[in-house]
XYZ file of C-alpha atoms in Angstrom:
229
model
C 0.059 0.029 0.060
C 1.505 3.452 -0.985
C 0.859 5.510 2.231
C 1.584 8.831 0.751
C -0.481 8.312 -2.623
C -3.918 9.348 -1.559
C -6.583 11.200 -3.695
C -10.287 11.588 -3.731
C -12.916 10.880 -6.428
C -16.251 12.412 -6.650
C -18.667 10.175 -8.593
C -21.786 11.748 -10.203
C -24.735 9.990 -11.745
C -24.031 6.469 -10.038
C -26.492 3.584 -10.991
C -28.780 1.805 -8.623
C -26.983 -0.750 -6.400
C -23.764 1.466 -6.302
C -23.467 1.446 -2.485
C -23.501 -2.385 -2.340
C -20.730 -2.420 -4.909
C -18.603 0.034 -2.803
C -19.117 -1.997 0.284
C -17.910 -4.898 -1.642
C -14.695 -3.060 -2.716
C -14.343 -2.099 0.926
C -14.747 -5.649 2.640
C -13.653 -7.902 -0.286
C -11.277 -5.680 -2.541
C -10.905 -6.117 -6.376
C -8.564 -7.771 -8.877
C -5.701 -5.755 -9.596
C -5.562 -6.073 -13.357
C -2.823 -5.098 -15.699
C -3.707 -1.815 -17.492
C -4.138 -1.023 -21.046
C -0.598 0.317 -21.056
C 0.554 -3.106 -21.225
C -1.449 -4.081 -24.525
C -0.759 -1.045 -26.725
C -2.735 0.176 -29.716
C -5.953 -1.733 -30.849
C -6.942 -2.644 -34.479
C -10.427 -3.929 -35.086
C -10.880 -4.120 -31.385
C -7.721 -6.619 -30.809
C -4.548 -5.561 -28.977
C -1.795 -5.830 -31.636
C 0.986 -6.302 -29.208
C -1.031 -9.283 -27.562
C -1.457 -10.874 -30.889
C 2.093 -10.379 -31.741
C 3.367 -11.840 -28.525
C 1.123 -14.949 -28.997
C 2.442 -15.350 -32.467
C 6.073 -15.213 -31.298
C 5.610 -17.645 -28.298
C 3.841 -20.050 -30.781
C 6.956 -19.617 -32.952
C 5.054 -18.162 -36.025
C 7.563 -15.537 -36.780
C 5.821 -14.769 -40.103
C 2.408 -13.874 -38.528
C 4.170 -12.023 -35.670
C 5.932 -9.666 -38.400
C 3.112 -9.301 -40.483
C 1.041 -8.056 -37.504
C 3.727 -5.788 -36.422
C 3.900 -4.087 -39.663
C 0.216 -3.636 -39.875
C -0.965 0.056 -40.241
C -2.655 1.426 -37.238
C -6.316 3.008 -37.337
C -4.310 6.443 -37.328
C -3.116 5.442 -40.892
C -5.068 6.090 -44.182
C -7.754 3.648 -45.116
C -6.029 3.210 -48.307
C -2.847 2.019 -46.520
C -4.913 -0.368 -44.727
C -6.632 -1.576 -47.860
C -3.211 -2.272 -49.379
C -2.407 -4.262 -46.335
C -5.367 -6.424 -46.491
C -4.793 -7.244 -50.017
C -1.084 -7.952 -49.541
C -2.045 -10.402 -46.753
C -4.617 -12.156 -49.156
C -2.374 -12.472 -52.205
C 1.099 -12.472 -50.859
C 2.417 -10.216 -53.555
C 4.943 -8.018 -51.779
C 6.059 -6.278 -55.069
C 2.674 -4.967 -55.880
C 2.078 -3.679 -52.283
C 5.477 -1.902 -52.182
C 4.810 -0.244 -55.491
C 1.512 1.046 -54.222
C 3.007 1.939 -50.859
C 5.481 4.265 -52.604
C 2.745 6.338 -53.913
C 1.506 7.475 -50.424
C 2.677 10.764 -48.997
C 6.275 10.779 -47.694
C 4.915 11.264 -43.874
C 2.766 8.383 -44.186
C 5.556 6.132 -45.668
C 7.647 7.234 -42.638
C 5.053 5.992 -40.269
C 4.893 2.463 -42.379
C 8.652 2.206 -42.602
C 8.722 -1.137 -40.911
C 6.317 -2.445 -43.376
C 8.084 -1.115 -46.386
C 11.512 -2.629 -45.254
C 9.626 -5.900 -44.715
C 8.099 -5.850 -48.145
C 11.607 -4.993 -49.718
C 13.193 -7.869 -47.960
C 10.744 -10.806 -48.049
C 9.484 -10.303 -51.709
C 6.256 -12.172 -52.908
C 4.933 -15.310 -51.482
C 7.680 -15.591 -48.662
C 7.720 -18.517 -46.480
C 8.470 -18.778 -42.823
C 12.314 -19.076 -42.862
C 12.445 -15.944 -44.934
C 10.598 -14.092 -42.253
C 13.038 -15.512 -39.742
C 16.010 -14.039 -41.670
C 13.949 -10.683 -41.685
C 14.155 -10.503 -38.071
C 18.076 -10.302 -37.989
C 18.075 -8.048 -41.369
C 15.641 -5.407 -40.254
C 17.667 -5.006 -37.019
C 14.503 -5.164 -34.844
C 14.767 -3.784 -31.252
C 15.292 -6.607 -28.846
C 13.343 -4.692 -26.066
C 10.286 -4.693 -28.383
C 10.501 -8.632 -29.053
C 10.433 -9.219 -25.301
C 7.709 -6.653 -24.800
C 5.251 -8.440 -26.937
C 5.264 -11.802 -25.140
C 5.066 -9.988 -21.927
C 1.706 -8.163 -23.119
C 0.340 -11.679 -24.054
C 1.403 -13.064 -20.591
C -0.335 -9.951 -18.899
C -3.590 -10.404 -21.043
C -3.543 -14.169 -19.922
C -3.151 -13.220 -16.356
C -6.064 -10.900 -16.572
C -8.333 -13.580 -18.141
C -7.097 -16.368 -15.556
C -7.824 -14.021 -12.750
C -11.277 -13.423 -13.873
C -11.835 -17.020 -14.430
C -10.605 -18.019 -10.860
C -12.820 -15.630 -9.198
C -15.806 -16.405 -11.531
C -15.375 -20.224 -11.188
C -13.864 -20.397 -7.571
C -15.201 -17.454 -5.747
C -13.574 -15.939 -2.826
C -12.720 -19.213 -0.938
C -9.368 -21.069 -1.400
C -9.817 -24.301 -3.329
C -7.910 -27.320 -4.183
C -5.376 -26.557 -6.847
C -4.768 -22.903 -5.884
C -1.348 -21.635 -5.344
C -0.781 -20.114 -1.881
C 2.097 -18.027 -0.450
C 3.791 -20.335 2.469
C 6.476 -17.984 3.433
C 9.364 -15.755 2.176
C 12.131 -17.321 0.036
C 15.599 -15.958 -0.274
C 14.581 -13.188 -2.721
C 10.801 -14.035 -3.172
C 7.748 -15.735 -1.756
C 7.552 -19.468 -1.794
C 4.399 -20.970 -3.227
C 2.547 -24.352 -2.532
C -0.281 -25.878 -4.359
C -3.254 -26.676 -2.333
C -3.947 -30.394 -2.578
C -7.284 -30.758 -0.810
C -10.354 -29.041 0.247
C -9.155 -29.788 4.012
C -5.778 -28.035 3.513
C -7.599 -25.248 1.620
C -9.441 -24.391 4.840
C -6.007 -23.166 6.483
C -5.681 -20.215 3.936
C -7.832 -17.240 2.849
C -8.287 -15.297 -0.433
C -5.353 -12.987 0.545
C -2.917 -16.081 0.375
C -3.621 -16.844 -3.204
C -1.078 -16.069 -5.692
C -1.491 -16.110 -9.425
C 1.993 -15.615 -10.900
C 2.322 -14.616 -14.572
C 3.191 -17.674 -16.701
C 6.996 -17.785 -17.733
C 8.072 -15.350 -15.156
C 11.227 -16.391 -13.695
C 13.675 -14.918 -11.134
C 17.440 -16.494 -11.250
C 16.222 -19.290 -13.563
C 13.420 -20.348 -11.092
C 9.701 -20.392 -12.390
C 7.615 -20.274 -8.960
C 4.690 -22.032 -10.626
C 6.697 -25.010 -11.918
C 8.480 -25.032 -8.372
C 5.350 -25.331 -6.747
C 4.464 -28.617 -8.409
C 2.240 -27.272 -11.237
C 2.694 -28.841 -14.732
C 2.992 -25.500 -16.803
C 2.981 -27.416 -20.018
C -0.717 -28.446 -19.346
C -1.925 -24.890 -18.608
């Protein structure tokens, strides 16, 4: 809790039942979701960084780069139409010729797509896109950021499902904190409903999948088969 970070809110036009919801916040609390700053811009209602992260984790480099190069909603409709046509027919040469007819400021915003088209050519396969990762000198920080966005999105969904399906009581299968380790909390998997009675909702932990410290994955270390998740 940040003791020095207080502020007040005045809420107007609240709906019926708001007082009960406020009481729930006071007594139960709320899920501390990852915010939208983790997920970046959206196209057609989907978070592009999350989709890119999913493609990278699945080893689909071609899809990841195609999504990364996708024009955002702030670009012209003409550019987006060109992109959709390229995705359908795979003709990079044609898309590149049309892209060069756009005003230079828009071309600058679409620089990654332009360079990708120039390198992969028509009907490029997965190996060609893997070569493009090195050729285009893509920032490594971004290559790590996208899977992090995917992991954060997955955490949000898992947290919602845990509360929806399991309620506010500890149940068998939950991970709970059982004490401090050398650098972070130790986790334990609850094996039975009888054991669950020893803990409260405040003891439950839902670590991000894949998150490791000093080579240790707390989820795996607690006895959870991560490969089945």
